[in-house]
Amino acid sequence: MAVKLYHGDIVYTPSADALAVYENSYIAVDSGKVEGIYPVIPEKYKHAECIDYGRQMIIPAFSDLHVHGSQYVQRGIGMDCLLSNWLNHYTFPQEAGFKDLSYAKKCYDAFVDDMICHGTFHANVFGTIHREATDYLFRKMEEKGMYGFVGKVNMDCNSPEFLIETTEDSLRETEIYLDSHTGSGKVKPILAPRFAPTCSEKLMTGLGKLAAKYHCGVHTHLVESIWEAEEALRCFPGYHSDAEIYERAGLMDHGPSIFAHVIFPTEEDKRIMKKHGSFSVHCPDATTNIIAGIMPLAAMHDEELKIAIGSDVAGGHSIAIYKQIARAVQLSKLKEFYEPDQSQTITLTQAFYHATKEAGSVFGKVGSFEKGYQFNALVIDTMEDSWVPLTAEERLERFCYIGDDRNIRARFIDGKEIHFEN
Amino acid sequence: MAVKLYHGDIVYTPSADALAVYENSYIAVDSGKVEGIYPVIPEKYKHAECIDYGRQMIIPAFSDLHVHGSQYVQRGIGMDCLLSNWLNHYTFPQEAGFKDLSYAKKCYDAFVDDMICHGTFHANVFGTIHREATDYLFRKMEEKGMYGFVGKVNMDCNSPEFLIETTEDSLRETEIYLDSHTGSGKVKPILAPRFAPTCSEKLMTGLGKLAAKYHCGVHTHLVESIWEAEEALRCFPGYHSDAEIYERAGLMDHGPSIFAHVIFPTEEDKRIMKKHGSFSVHCPDATTNIIAGIMPLAAMHDEELKIAIGSDVAGGHSIAIYKQIARAVQLSKLKEFYEPDQSQTITLTQAFYHATKEAGSVFGKVGSFEKGYQFNALVIDTMEDSWVPLTAEERLERFCYIGDDRNIRARFIDGKEIHFEN
């Protein structure tokens, strides 16, 4: 693959507090990887093909580190329910439908297309307990060129009779699932015990053995609500924190550990997560919709815990990670209002960093434009109707707050353009 | 005008807790007004023209009871600032630009078009202190057929030197403004003292006299933050509540009184508002963005105060009232989380009622489909990709949560279709 150049206003976040801005510049891409960014075309590339996006903005594509692919078709309904009604009336019956592969295909096809439409090219996805449907999702994401982790869900207790497995079935189906995916491609399998309250200790231990045998990580919900934090310890007597359940099972030793919500982490949860380099995934709309509270994001970042952003469709209603970036800033302000200590608010740049470079690090070198990173990128038209020329940071912010998929004018994965009709 | 029929799934809220649903039905419109809703075409209308929208949803158009038209061009930027930076760096300098009429025209043209695009046909709008620009906004809304109140803003103290008037100028310009608009059309003038901290007592008293002379109401911000509530009483010694400032000035006697935010109303504020039938306007995104807190909507509704919904562009970033409906439900859940008393959460139906029928009542008979109401309506395509047929309430909810202007397939004001290219 020859070097290609793209001209525009190039923006990314090398660190949480730095927005790198190269206006009116050229990004050189060699074999799908970023080679460098230049104010003028360097002599060595003077014969390279150059695509000119004018003053449109070129930004890294987004990562969604917590999303239920199977709930995609139910997004935006039942949102004024309380959690138990939402689970029992909407979510559990809907997920039970995934035993029918033709139903699953329709849902997952639409889900994967819509992620790509909204610029999410890297995703950590919950399937359902159904292996065949989860297999289909895995291959669909592979076929579309995405980066991802896909988990077959495990639930062997405290679950409705139409959405439960025996411990043995759960482990056997999981092993068949792991066995059929080498994990050598861009999409990899991950273990996905739903959460501690729906998994027996025997199941967790069995999953830990599979983690060791197949070298894979874990994706689940952790201290996602006061109820869940208490229920986890009630179901696992003798354990001292929600995180300890996964650590003692050996689920955090062989791959990434990715925990959704993490709203009420104890010191012990944080110690364990830090030790294993775990991700805590902030899902602002979802934790609002299910009345779970607001993650102490700024404090956890200061404590050097890894933070990512998730849509949590369909607890969250919007699949667009850029909207969750805006929402993360908003919720940090509400947290400051209700728990004032002058340190809760985050900036747009910080939220963008968590949703791109930091979240992307779990997939490899994606989510930034430093040399050697994959050119997984979006070209954004940023609605220049304002009264003075906006700064790059303001244009990025405006896209996150009021933009939609129509503002995404081009999409690249590994340097290849994905053609997509909005 | 002959009777016309529209076929679809017809949905509106006759009261806060009732969603009226007429699936697969016909709404008859006579001279721009709703005549009735029928399951089959009545004999008397068998020769009437009928437009068939299939199973698309026909709903009342939205009312936005608090929006700064002049801030439209700055929406979605500076949202991670604290309030003082947002005002001083963005809002005040931007509003100062409205002394230039050509600048104002560009902003207001885009603003009015975008309201209509998103289905807001009735709006209570803040201009700026500049009379000519506000005149232009007034006539633009008239020209487009909207219903509205438009206010020339007053600010004679505690304001930046580039955005302040003398008391005399403020009153004189306001009188010229009122004098040039009879108020007999669908768009009417309203008084718009910015808020108590930027208006002297002398100015308020003068505005009260104009209210009596020109029979107009008042639109301002009330107890919008802890700071504002305290500052208002500091600026107006001898007054016991923010609302008393407007009541004593005589600003609540001659037209509607519409108060934005109302987050910390005292018993006295509520008593005065109830006495005058005032509206309290909940602007969920804005009060989040400026860290002001969450209106006690459910409690105020129970106390029989009138509640409306506002976009508060550009403290709020989104002009779409349907998104603020969803956000109002979300914030009610966050309020329940932080101030738990089992009574804070509201339903989608309740939020929709406040944004349509209740808010609409200030403009006349708009916002509902009972007999005699104006046919100010939207035809909504509600994205039927779900696993089971959705109820009308679920389809309405889904539009509010994840829809956008592309889902609005037709728009009617006074029975006339507004042709609009998305």
mmCIF file of C-alpha atoms in Angstrom, chain A residues 185-368:
data_model
loop_
_atom_site.group_PDB
_atom_site.id
_atom_site.type_symbol
_atom_site.label_atom_id
_atom_site.label_comp_id
_atom_site.label_asym_id
_atom_site.label_seq_id
_atom_site.Cartn_x
_atom_site.Cartn_y
_atom_site.Cartn_z
ATOM 1 C CA GLY A 185 -7.661 -11.145 14.243
ATOM 2 C CA LYS A 186 -8.928 -7.685 15.096
ATOM 3 C CA VAL A 187 -12.019 -9.111 16.797
ATOM 4 C CA LYS A 188 -11.330 -11.300 19.812
ATOM 5 C CA PRO A 189 -13.497 -13.301 22.169
ATOM 6 C CA ILE A 190 -13.889 -12.157 25.760
ATOM 7 C CA LEU A 191 -15.590 -13.728 28.755
ATOM 8 C CA ALA A 192 -18.807 -12.024 29.731
ATOM 9 C CA PRO A 193 -20.365 -13.147 32.978
ATOM 10 C CA ARG A 194 -23.382 -10.818 33.103
ATOM 11 C CA PHE A 195 -22.551 -9.715 36.624
ATOM 12 C CA ALA A 196 -21.945 -11.345 39.974
ATOM 13 C CA PRO A 197 -25.629 -11.631 40.967
ATOM 14 C CA THR A 198 -26.435 -13.889 37.984
ATOM 15 C CA CYS A 199 -23.318 -16.096 38.109
ATOM 16 C CA SER A 200 -22.553 -18.807 40.654
ATOM 17 C CA GLU A 201 -19.114 -19.112 42.223
ATOM 18 C CA LYS A 202 -18.707 -22.427 40.403
ATOM 19 C CA LEU A 203 -19.409 -20.714 37.083
ATOM 20 C CA MET A 204 -16.946 -17.910 37.839
ATOM 21 C CA THR A 205 -14.249 -20.413 38.748
ATOM 22 C CA GLY A 206 -14.912 -22.372 35.567
ATOM 23 C CA LEU A 207 -14.700 -19.209 33.494
ATOM 24 C CA GLY A 208 -11.389 -18.404 35.179
ATOM 25 C CA LYS A 209 -10.010 -21.725 33.942
ATOM 26 C CA LEU A 210 -11.205 -20.948 30.422
ATOM 27 C CA ALA A 211 -9.538 -17.535 30.664
ATOM 28 C CA ALA A 212 -6.218 -19.253 31.381
ATOM 29 C CA LYS A 213 -6.653 -21.922 28.716
ATOM 30 C CA TYR A 214 -7.755 -19.519 25.953
ATOM 31 C CA HIS A 215 -5.865 -16.402 27.072
ATOM 32 C CA CYS A 216 -8.800 -14.107 27.227
ATOM 33 C CA GLY A 217 -10.033 -11.261 29.345
ATOM 34 C CA VAL A 218 -13.300 -10.384 31.019
ATOM 35 C CA HIS A 219 -16.107 -7.882 30.403
ATOM 36 C CA THR A 220 -18.780 -7.377 33.029
ATOM 37 C CA HIS A 221 -20.619 -4.854 35.218
ATOM 38 C CA LEU A 222 -18.932 -3.776 38.466
ATOM 39 C CA VAL A 223 -20.412 -1.844 41.403
ATOM 40 C CA GLU A 224 -22.875 -0.507 38.876
ATOM 41 C CA SER A 225 -25.472 0.435 41.475
ATOM 42 C CA ILE A 226 -25.859 0.346 45.229
ATOM 43 C CA TRP A 227 -28.110 -2.686 44.764
ATOM 44 C CA GLU A 228 -25.606 -4.542 42.582
ATOM 45 C CA ALA A 229 -22.658 -3.823 44.869
ATOM 46 C CA GLU A 230 -24.553 -5.210 47.862
ATOM 47 C CA GLU A 231 -26.096 -8.135 45.994
ATOM 48 C CA ALA A 232 -22.705 -9.243 44.633
ATOM 49 C CA LEU A 233 -21.304 -9.591 48.148
ATOM 50 C CA ARG A 234 -24.482 -11.305 49.353
ATOM 51 C CA CYS A 235 -24.139 -13.872 46.547
ATOM 52 C CA PHE A 236 -20.405 -14.303 47.180
ATOM 53 C CA PRO A 237 -19.986 -14.598 50.959
ATOM 54 C CA GLY A 238 -16.383 -14.377 52.080
ATOM 55 C CA TYR A 239 -15.485 -11.876 49.351
ATOM 56 C CA HIS A 240 -14.687 -8.292 50.301
ATOM 57 C CA SER A 241 -15.299 -6.426 47.074
ATOM 58 C CA ASP A 242 -17.025 -6.887 43.742
ATOM 59 C CA ALA A 243 -13.649 -6.834 41.946
ATOM 60 C CA GLU A 244 -12.304 -9.598 44.179
ATOM 61 C CA ILE A 245 -14.900 -11.965 42.689
ATOM 62 C CA TYR A 246 -13.255 -11.676 39.271
ATOM 63 C CA GLU A 247 -9.708 -11.586 40.634
ATOM 64 C CA ARG A 248 -10.065 -14.723 42.745
ATOM 65 C CA ALA A 249 -11.663 -16.559 39.823
ATOM 66 C CA GLY A 250 -8.537 -15.823 37.779
ATOM 67 C CA LEU A 251 -10.486 -13.759 35.293
ATOM 68 C CA MET A 252 -8.143 -10.753 35.360
ATOM 69 C CA ASP A 253 -4.849 -12.442 34.549
ATOM 70 C CA HIS A 254 -4.988 -13.400 30.888
ATOM 71 C CA GLY A 255 -6.401 -10.456 29.017
ATOM 72 C CA PRO A 256 -8.045 -7.092 29.531
ATOM 73 C CA SER A 257 -10.568 -6.643 32.314
ATOM 74 C CA ILE A 258 -13.267 -4.183 31.365
ATOM 75 C CA PHE A 259 -15.824 -3.143 33.945
ATOM 76 C CA ALA A 260 -18.943 -1.180 33.131
ATOM 77 C CA HIS A 261 -20.239 1.691 35.279
ATOM 78 C CA VAL A 262 -18.002 1.410 38.414
ATOM 79 C CA ILE A 263 -20.039 4.015 40.236
ATOM 80 C CA PHE A 264 -19.333 2.964 43.823
ATOM 81 C CA PRO A 265 -15.825 1.478 43.829
ATOM 82 C CA THR A 266 -14.379 0.695 47.243
ATOM 83 C CA GLU A 267 -10.682 1.207 47.938
ATOM 84 C CA GLU A 268 -10.289 -2.554 47.490
ATOM 85 C CA ASP A 269 -12.047 -2.483 44.085
ATOM 86 C CA LYS A 270 -9.717 0.302 42.993
ATOM 87 C CA ARG A 271 -6.608 -1.464 44.279
ATOM 88 C CA ILE A 272 -7.503 -4.612 42.339
ATOM 89 C CA MET A 273 -8.398 -2.715 39.158
ATOM 90 C CA LYS A 274 -5.192 -0.712 39.306
ATOM 91 C CA LYS A 275 -3.099 -3.846 39.819
ATOM 92 C CA HIS A 276 -4.594 -5.426 36.700
ATOM 93 C CA GLY A 277 -4.763 -2.295 34.553
ATOM 94 C CA SER A 278 -8.543 -2.671 34.300
ATOM 95 C CA PHE A 279 -10.813 -0.265 32.478
ATOM 96 C CA SER A 280 -13.748 1.434 34.153
ATOM 97 C CA VAL A 281 -16.344 2.337 31.562
ATOM 98 C CA HIS A 282 -18.425 5.447 32.125
ATOM 99 C CA CYS A 283 -21.853 5.214 30.444
ATOM 100 C CA PRO A 284 -23.504 8.551 31.230
ATOM 101 C CA ASP A 285 -26.927 8.149 29.631
ATOM 102 C CA ALA A 286 -27.361 4.638 30.960
ATOM 103 C CA THR A 287 -26.510 5.430 34.548
ATOM 104 C CA THR A 288 -28.984 8.298 34.350
ATOM 105 C CA ASN A 289 -31.727 6.193 32.772
ATOM 106 C CA ILE A 290 -31.451 3.436 35.346
ATOM 107 C CA ILE A 291 -31.031 5.810 38.317
ATOM 108 C CA ALA A 292 -27.653 4.385 39.255
ATOM 109 C CA GLY A 293 -25.730 7.568 39.995
ATOM 110 C CA ILE A 294 -22.663 9.195 38.448
ATOM 111 C CA MET A 295 -19.189 7.633 38.186
ATOM 112 C CA PRO A 296 -16.494 9.595 40.095
ATOM 113 C CA LEU A 297 -14.595 9.891 36.830
ATOM 114 C CA ALA A 298 -12.298 12.799 37.653
ATOM 115 C CA ALA A 299 -11.244 11.277 40.967
ATOM 116 C CA MET A 300 -10.633 7.853 39.444
ATOM 117 C CA HIS A 301 -8.582 9.374 36.634
ATOM 118 C CA ASP A 302 -6.503 11.240 39.237
ATOM 119 C CA GLU A 303 -5.912 7.900 40.947
ATOM 120 C CA GLU A 304 -4.555 6.606 37.625
ATOM 121 C CA LEU A 305 -7.354 4.192 36.925
ATOM 122 C CA LYS A 306 -8.077 3.675 33.236
ATOM 123 C CA ILE A 307 -11.325 5.284 32.118
ATOM 124 C CA ALA A 308 -13.265 4.592 28.926
ATOM 125 C CA ILE A 309 -16.653 5.675 27.632
ATOM 126 C CA GLY A 310 -19.545 3.379 26.730
ATOM 127 C CA SER A 311 -22.900 3.824 25.092
ATOM 128 C CA ASP A 312 -24.391 0.933 27.093
ATOM 129 C CA VAL A 313 -27.110 0.571 24.503
ATOM 130 C CA ALA A 314 -29.876 -0.014 25.485
ATOM 131 C CA GLY A 315 -29.650 1.134 29.100
ATOM 132 C CA GLY A 316 -28.198 4.081 27.226
ATOM 133 C CA HIS A 317 -30.380 5.069 24.305
ATOM 134 C CA SER A 318 -27.792 6.575 21.953
ATOM 135 C CA ILE A 319 -25.190 4.551 20.101
ATOM 136 C CA ALA A 320 -23.137 7.667 19.319
ATOM 137 C CA ILE A 321 -20.053 7.832 21.531
ATOM 138 C CA TYR A 322 -19.533 11.522 20.665
ATOM 139 C CA LYS A 323 -22.856 12.236 22.381
ATOM 140 C CA GLN A 324 -21.672 10.325 25.435
ATOM 141 C CA ILE A 325 -18.553 12.517 25.459
ATOM 142 C CA ALA A 326 -20.788 15.579 25.799
ATOM 143 C CA ARG A 327 -22.929 13.793 28.336
ATOM 144 C CA ALA A 328 -19.867 12.864 30.399
ATOM 145 C CA VAL A 329 -19.014 16.563 30.681
ATOM 146 C CA GLN A 330 -22.618 17.329 31.633
ATOM 147 C CA LEU A 331 -22.788 14.633 34.298
ATOM 148 C CA SER A 332 -19.493 15.791 35.762
ATOM 149 C CA LYS A 333 -21.161 19.173 36.259
ATOM 150 C CA LEU A 334 -24.213 17.633 37.904
ATOM 151 C CA LYS A 335 -21.907 15.636 40.166
ATOM 152 C CA GLU A 336 -20.142 18.869 41.115
ATOM 153 C CA PHE A 337 -23.539 20.411 41.877
ATOM 154 C CA TYR A 338 -24.648 17.570 44.127
ATOM 155 C CA GLU A 339 -21.281 16.590 45.599
ATOM 156 C CA PRO A 340 -19.399 19.888 45.445
ATOM 157 C CA ASP A 341 -15.667 19.674 45.991
ATOM 158 C CA GLN A 342 -14.335 21.773 43.091
ATOM 159 C CA SER A 343 -12.807 18.745 41.401
ATOM 160 C CA GLN A 344 -15.597 16.821 39.735
ATOM 161 C CA THR A 345 -15.905 18.658 36.431
ATOM 162 C CA ILE A 346 -14.064 17.412 33.372
ATOM 163 C CA THR A 347 -13.282 19.105 30.087
ATOM 164 C CA LEU A 348 -14.347 18.131 26.599
ATOM 165 C CA THR A 349 -10.722 17.250 25.857
ATOM 166 C CA GLN A 350 -10.548 14.885 28.814
ATOM 167 C CA ALA A 351 -13.772 13.121 27.852
ATOM 168 C CA PHE A 352 -12.605 12.852 24.236
ATOM 169 C CA TYR A 353 -9.304 11.320 25.364
ATOM 170 C CA HIS A 354 -11.108 8.652 27.394
ATOM 171 C CA ALA A 355 -13.317 7.803 24.400
ATOM 172 C CA THR A 356 -10.494 7.642 21.854
ATOM 173 C CA LYS A 357 -6.889 7.101 22.910
ATOM 174 C CA GLU A 358 -7.429 5.641 26.357
ATOM 175 C CA ALA A 359 -10.314 3.343 25.396
ATOM 176 C CA GLY A 360 -8.603 2.487 22.116
ATOM 177 C CA SER A 361 -5.503 1.209 23.876
ATOM 178 C CA VAL A 362 -7.303 -2.034 24.724
ATOM 179 C CA PHE A 363 -7.568 -2.834 20.996
ATOM 180 C CA GLY A 364 -3.986 -1.961 20.036
ATOM 181 C CA LYS A 365 -2.720 1.271 18.500
ATOM 182 C CA VAL A 366 -6.026 2.931 17.699
ATOM 183 C CA GLY A 367 -7.624 6.136 18.905
ATOM 184 C CA SER A 368 -4.747 8.523 18.312
#
